Coordinates of C-alpha atoms and ligand atoms in Angstrom, one line a residue:
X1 CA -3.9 19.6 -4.1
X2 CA -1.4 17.2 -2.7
X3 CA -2.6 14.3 -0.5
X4 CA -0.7 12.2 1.9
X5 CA -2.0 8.7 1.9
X6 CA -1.2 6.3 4.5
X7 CA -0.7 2.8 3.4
X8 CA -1.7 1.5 6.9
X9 CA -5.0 3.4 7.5
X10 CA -5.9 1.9 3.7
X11 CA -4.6 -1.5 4.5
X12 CA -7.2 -0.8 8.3
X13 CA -10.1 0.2 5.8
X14 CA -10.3 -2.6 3.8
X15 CA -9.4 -5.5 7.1
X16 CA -12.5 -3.7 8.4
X17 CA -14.7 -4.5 5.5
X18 CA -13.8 -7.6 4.9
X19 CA -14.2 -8.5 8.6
X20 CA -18.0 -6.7 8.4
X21 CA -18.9 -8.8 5.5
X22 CA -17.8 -12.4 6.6
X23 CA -19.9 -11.9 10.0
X24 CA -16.7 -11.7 11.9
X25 CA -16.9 -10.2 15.7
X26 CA -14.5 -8.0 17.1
X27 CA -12.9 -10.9 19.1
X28 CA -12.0 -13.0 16.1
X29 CA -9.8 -10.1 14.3
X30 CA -8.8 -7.2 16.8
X31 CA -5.6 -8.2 17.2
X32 CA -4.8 -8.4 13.3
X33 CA -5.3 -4.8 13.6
X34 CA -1.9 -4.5 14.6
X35 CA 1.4 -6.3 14.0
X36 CA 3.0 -8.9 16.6
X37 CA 5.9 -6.8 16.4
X38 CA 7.6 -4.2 15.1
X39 CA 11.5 -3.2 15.4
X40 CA 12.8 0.0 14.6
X41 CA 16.5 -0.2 14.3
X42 CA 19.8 1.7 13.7
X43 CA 21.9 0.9 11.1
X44 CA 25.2 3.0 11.1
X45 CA 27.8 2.3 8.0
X46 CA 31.4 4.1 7.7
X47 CA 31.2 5.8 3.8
X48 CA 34.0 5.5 1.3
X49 CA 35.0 8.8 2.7
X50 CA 35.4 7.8 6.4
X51 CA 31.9 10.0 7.4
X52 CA 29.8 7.3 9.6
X53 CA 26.2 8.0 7.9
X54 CA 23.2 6.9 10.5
X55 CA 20.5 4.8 8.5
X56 CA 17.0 4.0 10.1
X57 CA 16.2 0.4 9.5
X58 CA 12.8 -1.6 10.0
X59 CA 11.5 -5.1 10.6
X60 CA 7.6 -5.5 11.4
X61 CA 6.0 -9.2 11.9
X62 CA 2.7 -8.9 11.4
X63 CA 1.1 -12.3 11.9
X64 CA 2.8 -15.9 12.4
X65 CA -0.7 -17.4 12.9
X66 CA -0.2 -19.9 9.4
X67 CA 3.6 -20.1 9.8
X68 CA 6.9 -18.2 9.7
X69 CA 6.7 -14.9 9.0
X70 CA 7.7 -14.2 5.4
X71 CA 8.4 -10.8 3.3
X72 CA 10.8 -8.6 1.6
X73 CA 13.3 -5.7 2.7
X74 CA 12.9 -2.3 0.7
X75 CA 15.6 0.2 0.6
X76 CA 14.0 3.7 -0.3
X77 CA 14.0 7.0 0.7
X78 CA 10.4 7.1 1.9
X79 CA 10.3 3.9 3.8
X80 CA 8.8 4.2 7.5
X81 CA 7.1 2.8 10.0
X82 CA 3.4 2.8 8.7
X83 CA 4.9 1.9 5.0
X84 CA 6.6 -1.4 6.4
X85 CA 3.4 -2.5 8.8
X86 CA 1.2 -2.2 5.8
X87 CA 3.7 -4.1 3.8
X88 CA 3.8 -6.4 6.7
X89 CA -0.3 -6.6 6.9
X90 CA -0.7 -7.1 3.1
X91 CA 2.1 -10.3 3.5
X92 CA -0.6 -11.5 5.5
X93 CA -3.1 -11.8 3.6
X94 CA -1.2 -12.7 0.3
X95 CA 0.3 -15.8 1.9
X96 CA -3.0 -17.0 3.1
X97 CA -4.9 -16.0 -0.5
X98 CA -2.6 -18.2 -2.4
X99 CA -2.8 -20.6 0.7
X100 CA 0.9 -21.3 1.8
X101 CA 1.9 -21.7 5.1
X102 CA 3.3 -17.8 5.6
X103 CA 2.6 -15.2 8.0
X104 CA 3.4 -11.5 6.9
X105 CA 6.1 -9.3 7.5
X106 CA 8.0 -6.8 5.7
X107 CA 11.7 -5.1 6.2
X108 CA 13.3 -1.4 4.6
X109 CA 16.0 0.9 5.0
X110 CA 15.2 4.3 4.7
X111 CA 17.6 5.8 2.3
X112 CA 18.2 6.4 -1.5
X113 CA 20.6 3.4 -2.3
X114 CA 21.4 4.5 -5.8
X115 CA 23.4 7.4 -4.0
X116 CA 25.7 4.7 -2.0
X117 CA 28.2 3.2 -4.0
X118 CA 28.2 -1.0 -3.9
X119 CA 30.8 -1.1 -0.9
X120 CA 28.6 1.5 1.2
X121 CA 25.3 -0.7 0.2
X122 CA 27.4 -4.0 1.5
X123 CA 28.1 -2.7 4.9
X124 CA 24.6 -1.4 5.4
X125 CA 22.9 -4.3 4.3
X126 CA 25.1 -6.7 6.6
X127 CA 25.0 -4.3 9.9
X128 CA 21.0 -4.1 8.9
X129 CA 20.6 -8.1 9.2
X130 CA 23.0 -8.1 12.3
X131 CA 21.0 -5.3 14.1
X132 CA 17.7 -7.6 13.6
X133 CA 19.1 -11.0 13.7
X134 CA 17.1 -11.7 16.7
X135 CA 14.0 -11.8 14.8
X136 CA 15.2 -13.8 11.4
X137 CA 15.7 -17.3 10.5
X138 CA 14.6 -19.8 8.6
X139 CA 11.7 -21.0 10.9
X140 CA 11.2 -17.8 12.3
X141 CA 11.1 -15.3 9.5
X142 CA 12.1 -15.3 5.9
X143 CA 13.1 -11.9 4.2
X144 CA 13.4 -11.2 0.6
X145 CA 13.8 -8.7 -2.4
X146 CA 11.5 -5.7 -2.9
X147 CA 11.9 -2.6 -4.0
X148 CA 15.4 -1.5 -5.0
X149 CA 16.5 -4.7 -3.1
X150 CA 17.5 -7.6 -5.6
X151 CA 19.1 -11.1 -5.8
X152 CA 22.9 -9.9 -4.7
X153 CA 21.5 -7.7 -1.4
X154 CA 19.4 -11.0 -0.9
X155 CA 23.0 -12.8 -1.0
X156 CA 24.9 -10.1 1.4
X157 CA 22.3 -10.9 3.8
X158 CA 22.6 -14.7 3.8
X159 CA 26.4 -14.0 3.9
X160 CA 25.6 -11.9 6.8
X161 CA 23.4 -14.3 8.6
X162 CA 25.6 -17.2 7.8
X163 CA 28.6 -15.8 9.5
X164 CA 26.9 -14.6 12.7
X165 CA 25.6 -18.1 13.1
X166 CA 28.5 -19.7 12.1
X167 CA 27.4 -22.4 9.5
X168 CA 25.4 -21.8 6.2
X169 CA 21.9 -21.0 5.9
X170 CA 20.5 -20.6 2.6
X171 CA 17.1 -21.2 3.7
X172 CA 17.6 -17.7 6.1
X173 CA 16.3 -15.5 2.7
X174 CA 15.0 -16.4 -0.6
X175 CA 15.0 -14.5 -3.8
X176 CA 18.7 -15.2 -3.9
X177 CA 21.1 -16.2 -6.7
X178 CA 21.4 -19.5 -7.6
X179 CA 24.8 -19.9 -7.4
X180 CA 23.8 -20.0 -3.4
X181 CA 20.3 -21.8 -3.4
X182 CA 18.1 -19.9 -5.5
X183 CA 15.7 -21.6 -7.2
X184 CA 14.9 -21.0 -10.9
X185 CA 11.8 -19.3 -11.8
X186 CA 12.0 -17.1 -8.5
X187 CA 13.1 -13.9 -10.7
X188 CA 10.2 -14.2 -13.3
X189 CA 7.7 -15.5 -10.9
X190 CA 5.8 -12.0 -9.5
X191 CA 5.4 -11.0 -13.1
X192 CA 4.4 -15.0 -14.0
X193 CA 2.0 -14.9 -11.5
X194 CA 0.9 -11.9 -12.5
X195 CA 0.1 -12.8 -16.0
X196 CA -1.1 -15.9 -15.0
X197 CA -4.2 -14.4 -13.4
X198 CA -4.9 -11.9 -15.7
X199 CA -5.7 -14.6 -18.3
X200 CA -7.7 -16.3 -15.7
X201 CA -9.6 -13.3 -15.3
X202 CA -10.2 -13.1 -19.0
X203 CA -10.8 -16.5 -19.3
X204 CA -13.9 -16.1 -16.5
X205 CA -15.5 -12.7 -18.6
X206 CA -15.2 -14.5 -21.9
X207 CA -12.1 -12.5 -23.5
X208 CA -9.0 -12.8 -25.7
X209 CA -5.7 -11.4 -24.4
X210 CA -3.5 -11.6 -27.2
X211 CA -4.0 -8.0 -29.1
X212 CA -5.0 -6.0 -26.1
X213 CA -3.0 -2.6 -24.9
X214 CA -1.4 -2.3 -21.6
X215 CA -0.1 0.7 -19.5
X216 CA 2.7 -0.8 -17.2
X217 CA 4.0 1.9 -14.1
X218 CA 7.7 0.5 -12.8
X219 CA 9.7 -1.5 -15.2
X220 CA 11.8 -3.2 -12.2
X221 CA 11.8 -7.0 -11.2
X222 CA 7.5 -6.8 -11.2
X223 CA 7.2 -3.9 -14.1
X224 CA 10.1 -5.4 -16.2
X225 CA 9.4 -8.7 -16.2
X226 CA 5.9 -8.9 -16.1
X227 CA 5.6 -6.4 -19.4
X228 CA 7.8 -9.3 -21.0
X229 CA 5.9 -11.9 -20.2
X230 CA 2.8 -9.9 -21.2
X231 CA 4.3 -9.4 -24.2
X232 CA 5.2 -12.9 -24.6
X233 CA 1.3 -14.1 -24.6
X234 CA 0.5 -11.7 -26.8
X235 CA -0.7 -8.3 -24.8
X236 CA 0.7 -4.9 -26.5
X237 CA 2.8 -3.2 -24.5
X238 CA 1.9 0.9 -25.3
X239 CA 3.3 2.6 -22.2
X240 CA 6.1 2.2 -19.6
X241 CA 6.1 5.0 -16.9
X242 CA 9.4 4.6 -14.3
X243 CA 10.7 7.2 -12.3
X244 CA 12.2 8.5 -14.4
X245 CA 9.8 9.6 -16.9
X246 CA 7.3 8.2 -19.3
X247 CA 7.5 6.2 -22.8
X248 CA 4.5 5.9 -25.0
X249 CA 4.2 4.0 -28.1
X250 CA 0.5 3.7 -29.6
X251 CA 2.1 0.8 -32.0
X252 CA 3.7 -0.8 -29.2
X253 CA 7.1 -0.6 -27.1
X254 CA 10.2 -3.2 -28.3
X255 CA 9.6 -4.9 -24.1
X256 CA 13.0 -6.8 -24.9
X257 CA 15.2 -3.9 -26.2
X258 CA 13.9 -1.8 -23.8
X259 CA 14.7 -4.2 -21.2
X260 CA 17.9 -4.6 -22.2
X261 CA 18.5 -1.3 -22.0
X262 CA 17.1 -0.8 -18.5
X263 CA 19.8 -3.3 -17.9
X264 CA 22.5 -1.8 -19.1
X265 CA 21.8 1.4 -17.9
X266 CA 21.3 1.9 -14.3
X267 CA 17.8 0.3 -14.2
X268 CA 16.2 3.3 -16.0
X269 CA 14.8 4.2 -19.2
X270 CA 15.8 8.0 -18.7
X271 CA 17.7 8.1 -22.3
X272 CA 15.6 5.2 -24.2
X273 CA 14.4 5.9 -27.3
X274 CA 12.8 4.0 -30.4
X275 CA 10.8 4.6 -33.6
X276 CA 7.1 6.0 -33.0
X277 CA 7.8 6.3 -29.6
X278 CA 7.2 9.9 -27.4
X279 CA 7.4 10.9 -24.1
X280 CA 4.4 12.2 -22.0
X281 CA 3.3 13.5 -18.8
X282 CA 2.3 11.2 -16.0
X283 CA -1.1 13.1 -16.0
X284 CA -1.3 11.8 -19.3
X285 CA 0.2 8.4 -18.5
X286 CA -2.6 7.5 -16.0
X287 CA -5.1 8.6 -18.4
X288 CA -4.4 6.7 -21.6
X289 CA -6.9 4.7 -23.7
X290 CA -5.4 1.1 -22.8
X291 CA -7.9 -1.6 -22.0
X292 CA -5.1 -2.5 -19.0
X293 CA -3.2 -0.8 -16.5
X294 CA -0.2 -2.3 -14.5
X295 CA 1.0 -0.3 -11.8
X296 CA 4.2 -2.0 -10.4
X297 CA 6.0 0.5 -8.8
X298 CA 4.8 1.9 -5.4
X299 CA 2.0 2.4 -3.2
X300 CA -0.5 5.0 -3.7
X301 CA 0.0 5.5 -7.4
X302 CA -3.5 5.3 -8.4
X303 CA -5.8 7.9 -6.5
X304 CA -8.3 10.4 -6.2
X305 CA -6.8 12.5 -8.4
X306 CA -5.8 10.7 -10.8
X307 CA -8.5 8.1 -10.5
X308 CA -11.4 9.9 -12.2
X309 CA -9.3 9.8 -15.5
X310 CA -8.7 6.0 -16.4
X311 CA -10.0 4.9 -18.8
X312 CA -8.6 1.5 -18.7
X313 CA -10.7 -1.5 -17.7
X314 CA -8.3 -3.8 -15.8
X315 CA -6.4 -2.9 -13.4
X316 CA -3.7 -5.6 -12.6
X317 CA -2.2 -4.4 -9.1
X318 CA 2.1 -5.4 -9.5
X319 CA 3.0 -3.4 -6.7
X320 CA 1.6 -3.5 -3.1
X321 CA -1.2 -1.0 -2.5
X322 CA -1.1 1.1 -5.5
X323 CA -4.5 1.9 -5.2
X324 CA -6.1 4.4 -2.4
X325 CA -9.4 3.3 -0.9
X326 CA -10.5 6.7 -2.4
X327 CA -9.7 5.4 -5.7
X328 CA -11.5 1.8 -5.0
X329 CA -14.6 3.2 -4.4
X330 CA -14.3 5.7 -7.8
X331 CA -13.1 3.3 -10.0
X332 CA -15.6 0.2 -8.5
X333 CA -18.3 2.7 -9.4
X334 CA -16.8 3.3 -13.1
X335 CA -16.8 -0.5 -13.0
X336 CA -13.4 -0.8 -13.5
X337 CA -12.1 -4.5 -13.1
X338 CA -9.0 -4.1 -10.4
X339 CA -7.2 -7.8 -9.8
X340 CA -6.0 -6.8 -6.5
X341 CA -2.4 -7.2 -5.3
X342 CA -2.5 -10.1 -2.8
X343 CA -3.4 -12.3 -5.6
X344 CA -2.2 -10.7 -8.6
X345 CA 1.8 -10.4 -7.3
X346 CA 1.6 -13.4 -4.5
X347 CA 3.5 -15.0 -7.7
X348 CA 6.4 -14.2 -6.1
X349 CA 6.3 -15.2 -2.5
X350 CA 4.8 -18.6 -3.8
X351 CA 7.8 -19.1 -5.8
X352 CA 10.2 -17.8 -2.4
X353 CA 8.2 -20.8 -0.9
X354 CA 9.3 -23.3 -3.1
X355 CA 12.7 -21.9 -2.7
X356 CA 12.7 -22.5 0.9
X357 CA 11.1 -25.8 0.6
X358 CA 14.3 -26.9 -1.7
X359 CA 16.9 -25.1 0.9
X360 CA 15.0 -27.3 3.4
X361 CA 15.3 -30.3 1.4
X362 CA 18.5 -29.6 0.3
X363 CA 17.5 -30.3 -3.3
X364 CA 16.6 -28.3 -6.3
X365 CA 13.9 -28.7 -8.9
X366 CA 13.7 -28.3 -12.5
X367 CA 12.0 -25.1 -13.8
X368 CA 9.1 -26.7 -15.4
X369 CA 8.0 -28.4 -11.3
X370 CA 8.4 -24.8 -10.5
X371 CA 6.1 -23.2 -12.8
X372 CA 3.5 -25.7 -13.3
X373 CA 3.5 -26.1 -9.2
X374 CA 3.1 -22.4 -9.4
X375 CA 0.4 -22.1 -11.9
X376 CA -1.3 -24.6 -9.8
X377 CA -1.5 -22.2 -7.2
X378 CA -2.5 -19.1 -8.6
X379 CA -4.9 -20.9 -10.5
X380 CA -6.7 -22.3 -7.7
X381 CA -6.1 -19.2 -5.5
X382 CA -8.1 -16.9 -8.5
X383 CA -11.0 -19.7 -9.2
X384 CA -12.0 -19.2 -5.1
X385 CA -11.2 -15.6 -5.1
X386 CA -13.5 -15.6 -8.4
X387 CA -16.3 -18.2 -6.3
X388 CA -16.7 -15.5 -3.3
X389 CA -16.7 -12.7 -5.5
X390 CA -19.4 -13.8 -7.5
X391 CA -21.6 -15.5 -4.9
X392 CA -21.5 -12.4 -2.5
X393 CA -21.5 -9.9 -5.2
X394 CA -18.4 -7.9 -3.9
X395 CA -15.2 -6.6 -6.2
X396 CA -12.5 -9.3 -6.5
X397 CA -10.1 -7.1 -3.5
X398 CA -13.4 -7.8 -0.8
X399 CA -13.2 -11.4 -1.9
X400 CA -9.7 -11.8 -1.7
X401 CA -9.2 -10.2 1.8
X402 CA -12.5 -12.5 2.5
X403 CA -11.0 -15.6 1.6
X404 CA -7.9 -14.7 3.2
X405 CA -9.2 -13.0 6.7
X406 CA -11.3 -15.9 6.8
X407 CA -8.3 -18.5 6.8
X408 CA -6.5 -16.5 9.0
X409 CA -9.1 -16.1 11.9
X410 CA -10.2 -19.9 11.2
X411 CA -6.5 -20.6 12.3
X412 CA -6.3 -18.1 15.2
X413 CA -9.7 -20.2 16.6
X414 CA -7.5 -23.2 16.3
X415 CA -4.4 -22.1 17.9
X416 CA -6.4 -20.0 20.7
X417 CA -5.0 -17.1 22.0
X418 CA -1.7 -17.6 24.1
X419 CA -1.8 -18.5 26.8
Ligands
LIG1 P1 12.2 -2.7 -8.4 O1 13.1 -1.8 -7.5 O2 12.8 -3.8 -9.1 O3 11.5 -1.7 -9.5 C1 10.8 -0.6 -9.1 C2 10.4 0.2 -10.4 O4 9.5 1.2 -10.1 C3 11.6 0.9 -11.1 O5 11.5 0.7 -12.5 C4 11.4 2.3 -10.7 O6 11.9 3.2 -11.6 C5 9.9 2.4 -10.6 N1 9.5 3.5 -9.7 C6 9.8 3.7 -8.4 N2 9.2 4.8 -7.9 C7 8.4 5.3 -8.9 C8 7.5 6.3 -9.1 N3 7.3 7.2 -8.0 N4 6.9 6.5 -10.3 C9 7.1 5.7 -11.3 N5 7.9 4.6 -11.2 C10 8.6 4.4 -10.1 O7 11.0 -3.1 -7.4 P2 10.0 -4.4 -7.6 O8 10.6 -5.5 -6.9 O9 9.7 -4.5 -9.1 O10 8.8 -3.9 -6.8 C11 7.8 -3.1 -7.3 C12 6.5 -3.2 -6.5 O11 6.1 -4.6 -6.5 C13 6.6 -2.8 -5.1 O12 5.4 -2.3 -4.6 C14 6.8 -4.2 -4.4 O13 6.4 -4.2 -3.0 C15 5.9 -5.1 -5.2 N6 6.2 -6.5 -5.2 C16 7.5 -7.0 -5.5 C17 7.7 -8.3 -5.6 C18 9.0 -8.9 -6.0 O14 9.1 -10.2 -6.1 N7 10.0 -8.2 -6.2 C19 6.6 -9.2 -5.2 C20 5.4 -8.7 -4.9 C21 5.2 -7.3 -4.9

């Protein structure tokens, strides 16, 4: 039977329990239930054909308790209203885990951008940024990639913002190019982060990376890069799933050519083949015998149907709520390991942070400053994440929406409600 799942009610379920386990009274959190605001907007754009196709955009600001509200801009066919507050929510609570001075919010588009040709994506993406210019700006709130949005849309809509205001403002988004204030590391950084606290995470239970078999679902900017990097300390790559189909390889994929590939050919592994390699179901996907599974793709991904059937140990969450409550509580009791996705993928805002902080500064720092300052982060961010979960005895996702609700209402006490 199909199931709808709704990304916000999930995102409600677990604020809730968080809140119930650090002691918190209603006062301190209510209003975190819902975003400060959200925009709804219309985005018209004149086709290559002379039609004038309607889009429905979205900005939602969730909370600018700790700072600036910070968070990408998706462009997919399914994006709505509850997708972008629970986007927004989990931006939240991923800025304050890794402890940077963010609030959360999140943008999209609803539409399939891969049937717009690159003039028709232009136009949207600068009438999109003009239709919510009120609400962006560099100390007001930072957009950047997500899903199907990369480093050129990032630079449309710094063009876009740039010309309305009539001066430059790099700083307005991050996750740009470099040639116009990037900063280096940004690109790798989700999937860095990502392997960086998996090997912390082994490194508390006493194992060995190197050797061990991974399941990776998306093979975009998270999926793509992180199964590199993966690859790169030494994990075996057995099993890329993308929308377009599935790859396994019991001996292990060739990440790089089938990168490359992906690359050259419209972001998809529809047509890649190599030796030992078959394609399978995504029944069968979900259900491999890998010690690891990556989901980087969507919310959602991983749930009650599918859940009962993993037989992986770690789950290492690359996208943003790919796991359902329902399939929390199943896998929990299998006692599957999940490293949840405000940690595991806050790589990548922390490294959008430190590209704002050099647009700020007007300066750029070497690649080394910005992984090592990176690493720094995540590994402090896992090692309290690790402390709660431990001392209070809850999964690592309760101790990192603990740690996180927790900074966020200690700063709401500060600031007091307005006015
Ligand atoms: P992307 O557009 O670069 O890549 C998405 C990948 O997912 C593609 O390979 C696509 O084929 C695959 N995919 C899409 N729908 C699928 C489906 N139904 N089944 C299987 N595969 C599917 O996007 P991205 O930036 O890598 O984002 C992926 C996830 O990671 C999203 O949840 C996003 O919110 C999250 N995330 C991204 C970043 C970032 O820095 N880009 C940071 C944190 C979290």
């Amino acid at each position: 039977m199909a199931h709808t799942y709704n990304p916000y009610e999930n995102m409600l379920a677990v604020l809730e329990e968080a809140a119930g386990k650090l002691g918190l009274c209603r006062n301190d959190y209510v209003a975190l239930r819902t975003a400060e605001r959200e925009m709804i907007v219309s985005v018209p754009v004149v086709m290559d054909d002379g039609r004038t196709e309607v889009f429905q955009g979205y900005r939602v600001q969730h909370c600018s308790t700790r700072g600036p509200y910070k968070g990408g801009v998706r462009f997919h066919p399914d994006a709505d209203l509850d997708e972008v507050k629970a986007l927004a929510a989990w931006m939240t609570w991923k800025c304050a885990v890794v402890n940077i001075p963010y609030g959360g919010a999140k943008g999209g588009i609803r539409v399939d951008p891969s049937k717009l040709s690159i003039n028709e994506l232009t136009r949207m993406t600068k009438r999109y940024v003009a239709q919510i210019l009120p609400l962006i700006g560099p100390e007001q709130d930072i957009p950047a990639p997500d899903l199907n949005t990369d480093g050129q849309v990032m630079a449309w809509m710094m063009d876009a913002y740039s010309m309305l205001k009539g001066y430059s403002v790099p700083a307005v988004v991050t996750g740009k190019p470099l040639e116009i204030g990037g900063s280096l590391g940004r690109m790798e950084a989700t999937g860095r982060g990502a392997t960086m606290t998996l090997l912390s995470y082994l490194d508390k239970v006493g194992k060995k990376g190197p050797g061990m078999t991974v399941a990776v679902q998306g093979f975009g900017n998270v999926g793509g890069t992180g199964a590199k990097l993966l690859a790169e300390a030494g994990f075996k790559v057995v099993a890329i799933n993308d929308v377009d189909g599935t790859l396994y390889n019991p001996g292990g994929i060739d990440v790089h050519r089938a990168l490359d590939f992906a690359h050259t050919h419209g972001k998809t592994l529809k047509n890649y083949e190599e030796p030992g390699a078959k394609r399978i179901s995504a029944k069968e996907f979900w259900a491999l015998p890998v010690d690891i599974l990556f989901p980087a793709a969507m919310e959602n991904q991983i749930n009650e149907d599918n859940a009962p059937a993993i037989k992986a140990g770690i789950i290492l969450e690359g996208a943003n709520g790919p796991t359902t409550v329902e399939a929390d509580a199943i896998l929990n009791a299998k006692g599957v390991a999940i490293i949840p996705d405000i940690l595991a993928n806050a790589g990548g805002v922390v490294v959008s942070y430190f590209e704002w902080v050099q647009n700020l500064e007007a300066f750029t720092w070497e690649e080394d400053e910005v992984n090592h300052k990176l690493a720094q982060i995540m590994e402090k961010a896992f090692a309290e994440v690790w402390r709660v979960s431990t001392e209070k005895k809850v999964p690592l996702r309760m101790a990192a929406y603990m740690v996180a609700l927790d900074r966020v209402v200690k700063a709401r006490k500060l600031r007091g409600i307005f006015p």
